[in-house]
Coordinates of C-alpha atoms in Angstrom, one line a residue:
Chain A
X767 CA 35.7 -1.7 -18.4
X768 CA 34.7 0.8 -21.0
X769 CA 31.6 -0.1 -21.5
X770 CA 30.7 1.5 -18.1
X771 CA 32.0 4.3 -19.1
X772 CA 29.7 6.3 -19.6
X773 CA 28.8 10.2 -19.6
X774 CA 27.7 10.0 -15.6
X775 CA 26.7 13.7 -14.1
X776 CA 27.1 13.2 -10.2
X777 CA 25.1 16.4 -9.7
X778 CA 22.2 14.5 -11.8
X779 CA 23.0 11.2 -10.1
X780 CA 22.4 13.5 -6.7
X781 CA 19.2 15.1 -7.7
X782 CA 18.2 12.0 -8.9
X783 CA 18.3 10.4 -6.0
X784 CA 16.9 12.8 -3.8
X785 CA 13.8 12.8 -5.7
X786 CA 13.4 9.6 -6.1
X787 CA 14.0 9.4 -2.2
X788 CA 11.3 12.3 -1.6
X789 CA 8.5 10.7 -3.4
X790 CA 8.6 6.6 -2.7
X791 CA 6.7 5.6 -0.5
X792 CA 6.4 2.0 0.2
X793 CA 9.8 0.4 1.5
X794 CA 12.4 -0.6 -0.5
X795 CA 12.0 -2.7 -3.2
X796 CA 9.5 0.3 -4.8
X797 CA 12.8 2.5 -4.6
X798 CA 14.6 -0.5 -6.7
X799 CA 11.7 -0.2 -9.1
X800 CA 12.1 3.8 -9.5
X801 CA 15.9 3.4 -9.5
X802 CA 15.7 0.6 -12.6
X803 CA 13.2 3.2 -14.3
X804 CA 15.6 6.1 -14.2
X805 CA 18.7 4.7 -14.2
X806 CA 18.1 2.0 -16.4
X807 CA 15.1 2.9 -18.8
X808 CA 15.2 6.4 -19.2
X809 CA 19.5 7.0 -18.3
X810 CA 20.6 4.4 -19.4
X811 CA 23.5 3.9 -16.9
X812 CA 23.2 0.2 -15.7
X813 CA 21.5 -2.0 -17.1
X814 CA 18.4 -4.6 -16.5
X815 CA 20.6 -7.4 -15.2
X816 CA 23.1 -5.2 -13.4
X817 CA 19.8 -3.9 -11.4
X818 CA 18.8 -6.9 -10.3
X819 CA 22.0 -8.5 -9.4
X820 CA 22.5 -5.1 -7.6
X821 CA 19.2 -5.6 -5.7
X822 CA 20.3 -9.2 -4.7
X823 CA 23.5 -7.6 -3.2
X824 CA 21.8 -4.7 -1.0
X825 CA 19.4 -7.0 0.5
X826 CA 22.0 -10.0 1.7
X827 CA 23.5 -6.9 3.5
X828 CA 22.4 -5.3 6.5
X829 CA 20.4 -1.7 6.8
X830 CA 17.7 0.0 4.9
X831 CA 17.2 -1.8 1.4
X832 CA 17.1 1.9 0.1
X833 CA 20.0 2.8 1.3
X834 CA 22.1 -0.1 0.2
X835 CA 21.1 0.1 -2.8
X836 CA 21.4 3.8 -3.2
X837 CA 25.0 3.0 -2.2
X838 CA 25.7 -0.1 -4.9
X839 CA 23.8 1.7 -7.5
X840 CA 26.2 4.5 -7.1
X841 CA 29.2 2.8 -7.4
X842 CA 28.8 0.9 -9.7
X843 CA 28.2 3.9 -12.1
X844 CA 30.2 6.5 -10.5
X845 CA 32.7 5.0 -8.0
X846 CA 33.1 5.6 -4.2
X847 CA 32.1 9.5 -4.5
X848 CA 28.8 8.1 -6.8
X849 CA 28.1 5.5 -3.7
X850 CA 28.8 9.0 -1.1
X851 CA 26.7 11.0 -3.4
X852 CA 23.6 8.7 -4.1
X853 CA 23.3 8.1 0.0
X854 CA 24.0 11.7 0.7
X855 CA 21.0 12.0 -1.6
X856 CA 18.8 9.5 -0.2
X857 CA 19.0 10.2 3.4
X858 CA 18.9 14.1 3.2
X859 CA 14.8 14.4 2.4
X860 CA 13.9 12.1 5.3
X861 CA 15.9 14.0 7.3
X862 CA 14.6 17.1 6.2
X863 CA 10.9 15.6 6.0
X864 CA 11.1 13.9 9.5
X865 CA 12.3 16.9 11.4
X866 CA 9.3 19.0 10.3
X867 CA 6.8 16.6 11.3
X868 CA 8.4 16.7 14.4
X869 CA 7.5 20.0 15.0
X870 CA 3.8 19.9 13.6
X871 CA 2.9 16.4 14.0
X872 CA -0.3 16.5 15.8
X873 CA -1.4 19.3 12.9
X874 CA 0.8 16.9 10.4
X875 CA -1.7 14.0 11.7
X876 CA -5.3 14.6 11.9
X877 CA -5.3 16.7 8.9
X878 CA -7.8 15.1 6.7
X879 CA -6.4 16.2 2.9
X880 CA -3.0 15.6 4.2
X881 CA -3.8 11.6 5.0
X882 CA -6.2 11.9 1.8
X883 CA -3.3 12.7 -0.3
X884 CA -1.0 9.7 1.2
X885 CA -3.3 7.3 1.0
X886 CA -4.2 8.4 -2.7
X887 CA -0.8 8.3 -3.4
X888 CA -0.1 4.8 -3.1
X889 CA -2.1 4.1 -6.3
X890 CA 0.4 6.5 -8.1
X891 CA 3.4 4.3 -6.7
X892 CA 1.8 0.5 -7.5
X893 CA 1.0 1.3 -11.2
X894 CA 4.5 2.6 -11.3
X895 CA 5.8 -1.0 -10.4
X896 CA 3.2 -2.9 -11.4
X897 CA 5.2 -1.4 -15.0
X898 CA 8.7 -2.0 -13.8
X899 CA 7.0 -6.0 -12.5
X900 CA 5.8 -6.4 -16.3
X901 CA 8.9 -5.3 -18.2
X902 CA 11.3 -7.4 -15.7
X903 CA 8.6 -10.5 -15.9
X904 CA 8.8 -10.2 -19.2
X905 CA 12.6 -10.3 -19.9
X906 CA 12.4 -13.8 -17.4
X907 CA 9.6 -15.0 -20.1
X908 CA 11.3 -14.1 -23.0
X909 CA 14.3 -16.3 -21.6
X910 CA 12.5 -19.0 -22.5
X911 CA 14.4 -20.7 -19.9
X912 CA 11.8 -22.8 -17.7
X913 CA 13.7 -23.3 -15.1
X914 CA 13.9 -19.3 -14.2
X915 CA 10.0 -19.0 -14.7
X916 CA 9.4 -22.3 -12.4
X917 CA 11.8 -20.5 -10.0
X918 CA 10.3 -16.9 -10.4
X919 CA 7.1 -17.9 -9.6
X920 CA 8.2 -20.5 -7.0
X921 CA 10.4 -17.4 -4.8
X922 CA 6.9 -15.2 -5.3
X923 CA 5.0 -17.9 -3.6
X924 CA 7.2 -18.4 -1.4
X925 CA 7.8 -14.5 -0.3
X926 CA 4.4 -13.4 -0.6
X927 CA 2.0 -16.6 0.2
X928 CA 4.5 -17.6 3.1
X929 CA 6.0 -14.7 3.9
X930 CA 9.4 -16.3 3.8
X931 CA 12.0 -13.4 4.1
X932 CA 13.9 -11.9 1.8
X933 CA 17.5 -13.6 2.7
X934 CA 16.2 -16.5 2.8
X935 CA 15.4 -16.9 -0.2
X936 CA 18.3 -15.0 -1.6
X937 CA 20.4 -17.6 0.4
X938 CA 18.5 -20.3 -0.8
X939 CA 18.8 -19.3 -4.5
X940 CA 22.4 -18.7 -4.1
X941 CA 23.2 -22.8 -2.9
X942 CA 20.6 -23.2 -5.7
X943 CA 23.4 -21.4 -8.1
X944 CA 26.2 -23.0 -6.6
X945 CA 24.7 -26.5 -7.2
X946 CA 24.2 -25.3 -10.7
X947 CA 27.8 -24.6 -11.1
X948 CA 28.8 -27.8 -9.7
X949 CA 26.2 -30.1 -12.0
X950 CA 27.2 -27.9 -15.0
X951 CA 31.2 -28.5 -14.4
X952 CA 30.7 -32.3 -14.1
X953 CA 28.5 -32.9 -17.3
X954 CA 31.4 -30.8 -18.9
X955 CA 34.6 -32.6 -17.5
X956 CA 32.2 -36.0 -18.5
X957 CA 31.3 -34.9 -21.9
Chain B
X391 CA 29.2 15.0 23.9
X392 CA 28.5 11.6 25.6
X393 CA 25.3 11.8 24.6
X394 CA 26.0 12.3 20.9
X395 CA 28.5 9.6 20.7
X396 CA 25.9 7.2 22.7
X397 CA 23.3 7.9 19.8
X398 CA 26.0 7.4 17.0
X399 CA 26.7 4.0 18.5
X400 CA 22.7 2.7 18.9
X401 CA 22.1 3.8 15.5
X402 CA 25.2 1.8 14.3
X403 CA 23.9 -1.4 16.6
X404 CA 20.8 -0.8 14.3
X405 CA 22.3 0.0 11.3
X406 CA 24.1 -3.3 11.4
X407 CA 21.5 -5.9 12.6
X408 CA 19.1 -4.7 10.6
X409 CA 18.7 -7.9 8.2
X410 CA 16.2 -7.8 6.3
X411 CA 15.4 -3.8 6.2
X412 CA 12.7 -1.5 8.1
X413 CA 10.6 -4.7 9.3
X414 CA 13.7 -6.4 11.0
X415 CA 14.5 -3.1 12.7
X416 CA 11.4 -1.7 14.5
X417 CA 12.2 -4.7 17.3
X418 CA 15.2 -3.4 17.2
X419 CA 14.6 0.2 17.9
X420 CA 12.1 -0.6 20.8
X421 CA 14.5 -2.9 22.1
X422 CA 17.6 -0.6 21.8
X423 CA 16.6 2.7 22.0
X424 CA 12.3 2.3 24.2
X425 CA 13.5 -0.4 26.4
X426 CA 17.1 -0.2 26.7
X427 CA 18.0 3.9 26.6
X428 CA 14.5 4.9 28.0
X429 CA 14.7 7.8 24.6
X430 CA 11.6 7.5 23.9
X431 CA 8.6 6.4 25.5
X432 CA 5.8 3.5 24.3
X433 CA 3.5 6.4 23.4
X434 CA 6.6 8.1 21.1
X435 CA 6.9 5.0 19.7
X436 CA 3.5 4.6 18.6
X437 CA 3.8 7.7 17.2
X438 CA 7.4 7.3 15.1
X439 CA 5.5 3.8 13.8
X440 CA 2.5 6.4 12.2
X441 CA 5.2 8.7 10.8
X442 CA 7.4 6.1 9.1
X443 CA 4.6 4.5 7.8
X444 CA 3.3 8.0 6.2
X445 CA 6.1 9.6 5.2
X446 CA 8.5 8.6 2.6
X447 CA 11.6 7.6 3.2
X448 CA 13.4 4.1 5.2
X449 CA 12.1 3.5 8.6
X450 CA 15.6 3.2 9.6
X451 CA 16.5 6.6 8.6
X452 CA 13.4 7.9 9.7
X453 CA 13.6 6.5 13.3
X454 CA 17.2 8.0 13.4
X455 CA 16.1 11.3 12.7
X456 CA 13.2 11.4 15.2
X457 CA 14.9 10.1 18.2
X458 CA 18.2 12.4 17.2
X459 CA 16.1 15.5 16.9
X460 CA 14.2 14.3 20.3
X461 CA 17.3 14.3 21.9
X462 CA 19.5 16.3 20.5
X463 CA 18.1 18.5 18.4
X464 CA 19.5 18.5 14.4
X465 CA 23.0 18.1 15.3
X466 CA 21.5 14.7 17.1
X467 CA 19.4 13.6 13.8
X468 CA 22.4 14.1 11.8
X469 CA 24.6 11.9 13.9
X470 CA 22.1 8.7 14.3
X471 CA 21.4 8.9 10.6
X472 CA 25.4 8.8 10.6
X473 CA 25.2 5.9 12.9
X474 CA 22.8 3.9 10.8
X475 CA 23.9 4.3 7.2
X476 CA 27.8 3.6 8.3
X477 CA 27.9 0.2 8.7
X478 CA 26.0 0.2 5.0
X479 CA 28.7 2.1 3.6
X480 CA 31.3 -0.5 4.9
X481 CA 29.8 -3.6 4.1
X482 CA 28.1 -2.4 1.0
X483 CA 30.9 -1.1 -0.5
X484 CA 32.9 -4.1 0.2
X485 CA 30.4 -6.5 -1.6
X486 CA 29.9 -3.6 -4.7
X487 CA 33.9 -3.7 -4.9
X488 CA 34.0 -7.7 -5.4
X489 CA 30.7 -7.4 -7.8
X490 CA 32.5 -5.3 -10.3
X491 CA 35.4 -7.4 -10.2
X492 CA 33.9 -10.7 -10.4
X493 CA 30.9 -10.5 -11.6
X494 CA 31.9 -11.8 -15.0
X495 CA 33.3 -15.2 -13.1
X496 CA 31.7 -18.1 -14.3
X497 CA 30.6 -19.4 -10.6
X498 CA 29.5 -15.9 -9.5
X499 CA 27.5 -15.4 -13.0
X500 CA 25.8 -18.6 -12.7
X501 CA 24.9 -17.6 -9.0
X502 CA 23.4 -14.1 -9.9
X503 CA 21.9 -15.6 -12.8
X504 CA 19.6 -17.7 -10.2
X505 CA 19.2 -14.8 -8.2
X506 CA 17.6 -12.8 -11.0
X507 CA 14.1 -14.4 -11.1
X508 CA 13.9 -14.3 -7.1
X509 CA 14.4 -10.6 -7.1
X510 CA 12.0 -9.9 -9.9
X511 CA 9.5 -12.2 -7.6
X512 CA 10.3 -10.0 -4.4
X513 CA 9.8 -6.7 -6.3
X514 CA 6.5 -8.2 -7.8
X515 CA 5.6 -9.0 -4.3
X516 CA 6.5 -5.6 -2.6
X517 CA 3.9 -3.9 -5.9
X518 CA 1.3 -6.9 -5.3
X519 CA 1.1 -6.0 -1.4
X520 CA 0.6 -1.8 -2.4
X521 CA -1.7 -2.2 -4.9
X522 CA -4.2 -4.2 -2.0
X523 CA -3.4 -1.4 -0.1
X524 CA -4.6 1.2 -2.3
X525 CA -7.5 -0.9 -3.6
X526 CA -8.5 -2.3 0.1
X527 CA -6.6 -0.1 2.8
X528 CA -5.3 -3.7 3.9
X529 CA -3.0 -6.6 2.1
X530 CA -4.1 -9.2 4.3
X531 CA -6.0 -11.5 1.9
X532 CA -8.4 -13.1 4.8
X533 CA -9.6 -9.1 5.4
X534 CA -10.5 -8.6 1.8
X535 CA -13.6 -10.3 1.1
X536 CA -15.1 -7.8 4.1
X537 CA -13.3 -4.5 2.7
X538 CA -15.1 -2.4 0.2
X539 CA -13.0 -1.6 -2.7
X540 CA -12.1 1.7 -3.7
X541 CA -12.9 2.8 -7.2
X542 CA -11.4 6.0 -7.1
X543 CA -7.5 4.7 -6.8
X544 CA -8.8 1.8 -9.1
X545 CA -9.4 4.3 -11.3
X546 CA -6.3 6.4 -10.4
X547 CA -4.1 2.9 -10.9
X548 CA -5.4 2.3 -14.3
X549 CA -4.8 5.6 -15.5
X550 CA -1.6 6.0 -14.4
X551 CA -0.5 2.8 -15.5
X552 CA -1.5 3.7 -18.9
X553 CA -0.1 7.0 -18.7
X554 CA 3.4 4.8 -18.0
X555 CA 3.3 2.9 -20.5
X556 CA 1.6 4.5 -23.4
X557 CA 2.7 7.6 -23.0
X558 CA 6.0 7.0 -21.4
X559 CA 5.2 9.2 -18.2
X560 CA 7.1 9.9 -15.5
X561 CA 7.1 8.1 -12.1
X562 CA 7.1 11.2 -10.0
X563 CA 4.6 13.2 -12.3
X564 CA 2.6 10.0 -11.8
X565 CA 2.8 10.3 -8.1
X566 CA 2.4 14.1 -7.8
X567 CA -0.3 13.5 -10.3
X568 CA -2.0 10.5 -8.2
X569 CA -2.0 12.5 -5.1
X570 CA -3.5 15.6 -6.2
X571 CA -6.2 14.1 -9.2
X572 CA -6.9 11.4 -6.1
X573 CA -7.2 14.3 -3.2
X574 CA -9.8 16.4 -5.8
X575 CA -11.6 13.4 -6.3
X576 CA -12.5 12.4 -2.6
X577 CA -13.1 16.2 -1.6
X578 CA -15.9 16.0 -4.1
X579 CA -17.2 12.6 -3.9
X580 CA -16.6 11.6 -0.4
X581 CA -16.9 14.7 2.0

């Protein structure tokens, strides 16, 4: 595979991680969308389609969406010390955050600029995918493949209107790709 | 000893029923580690569910490290967040393994080709549901048409998201910048 072979710094994959781990708030699929805007946008070390096939793996598999994807990410462009690394990073500033609110949480709490600043923050964090959301739309659009856009906009309907969960859908897209396969195979063997 | 290898082993109960991410495993944690171990109590609870949701990082990982530091101190918050992210690192892998050697299968590209859309619909969701947050201080559409809106992150989210994509800035200069532009603004406006 040499196309994936690309000049990958595990110190920067680290770093990059645990920044990316220290600043997003707002669950996991935000982290996906700061992951695809380094890794993808600005590194250049997986690209668009790799991320969101990648995102479809981590959250068919159990744990913290973050985490799993921290670990795919890294492999896939680094190996099994890249998947060690990138969760090494991801876990350490919660770790580090978590134990010092234990120790001042009632200050941590109440204080007034401190829940200013977090609530403030959130702003920051929803343009930021609200970017990544247009760019990754867009590509779908572009397709010009109406099928995708019926389905893209059906799974957000579904997920966000009826607050169907995540595998489900995934599950239910992936018999939706299998059927695909299957329809595909017998117009071919017909033609 | 007993005690350490008892938290490993919740964590890893948690770590691997966890479908679906943080929201699938807070019942978990009050079932597990409230009801069933007696670590923490209801009101501890309360209080992990306010941290988690403040403070970056996955609830997972975040719950591991306050119960292990409860109980054991770091040594303790080390080994839950052990516990949690192992089963990740098994499963994970596994399925990152198979994706870089089949992913170019014609059954297993037409599947993540389906997928594609779906995620970009989940990820669109997760930035929908912040951005009510920020504007609203709630994402439940019934409670918006009684919140008032606030203009300063409305402000904040249209300058960073113009920041991003005119002028190509960073996401955590945009959150650092968000926070502290957003904090200044409320000091003078609001207190």
């Amino acid at each position: 595979m040499s196309e994936s072979k690309k000049n990958i710094s595990l110190v920067k994959l680290f770093f990059t991680m645990m920044t990316i781990s220290a600043f997003t708030f707002g669950g996991g699929f935000v982290i996906i969308g700061m992951m695809r805007k380094k890794f993808c946008e600005e590194l250049h070390w997986v690209t668009d389609d790799e991320v969101l096939d990648m995102t479809a793996i981590a959250q068919s598999a159990p744990g913290a969406l973050a985490v799993n994807s921290a670990i795919i990410f890294g492999y896939r462009m680094a190996g099994l010390k890249g998947a060690l690394i990138s969760v090494l990073g991801t876990v350490i500033p919660p770790i580090v955050i978590i134990s010092i609110i234990c120790m001042i949480y009632d200050a941590f709490a109440s204080n007034v600029i401190v829940q200013t600043a977090l609530q403030v923050m959130r702003a920051g964090v929803a343009a930021i995918i609200c970017d990544v959301v247009i760019d990754l739309a867009k590509n779908v659009i572009d397709s010009k493949n109406t099928l995708n856009i019926i389905l893209m906009v059906a799974a957000f309907i579904a997920s966000w209107f009826f607050k169907v969960s995540a595998i489900t859908i995934i599950l239910i897209f992936i018999a939706l790709g299998l059927a695909m396969s299957l329809v595909n195979r017998t117009k071919e063997e017909n033609a | 000893m007993i005690l350490l290898i008892e938290l490993f082993l919740v964590y890893f109960q948690i770590g691997l029923f966890a479908f679906g991410g943080g929201y699938a495993a807070m019942p978990l944690i009050q079932n597990l580690v409230v009801e069933g171990k007696g670590w923490l109590t209801m009101a501890e609870y309360a209080d992990l569910t306010t941290i988690a949701e403040m403070t970056p990082g996955p609830i997972i990982i975040n719950s591991a490290t306050f119960v292990g530091q409860k109980m054991a101190g770091l040594p303790g918050a080390l080994i839950c967040t052990l516990g949690a992210v192992t089963p990740s690192l098994i499963i994970v892998l596994t399925l990152a393994y198979f994706y870089t050697k089949y992913r170019n299968l014609g059954v297993v590209k037409n599947v993540l080709g389906e997928l594609r859309p779906a995620v970009v619909a989940m990820i669109a969701g997760a930035g929908l549901t912040i951005l009510l947050m920020a504007f609203f201080g709630t994402s439940v559409l019934s409670e918006i048409p009684s919140a008032s809106i606030r203009w300063i992150e409305v402000f904040l989210f249209v300058g960073s998201l113009i920041l991003i994509r005119k002028y190509k800035a960073g996401p955590i200069m945009i959150i650092f910048g968000t926070a502290v532009v957003g904090t200044l603004l409320y000091l003078v406006f609001c207190l």
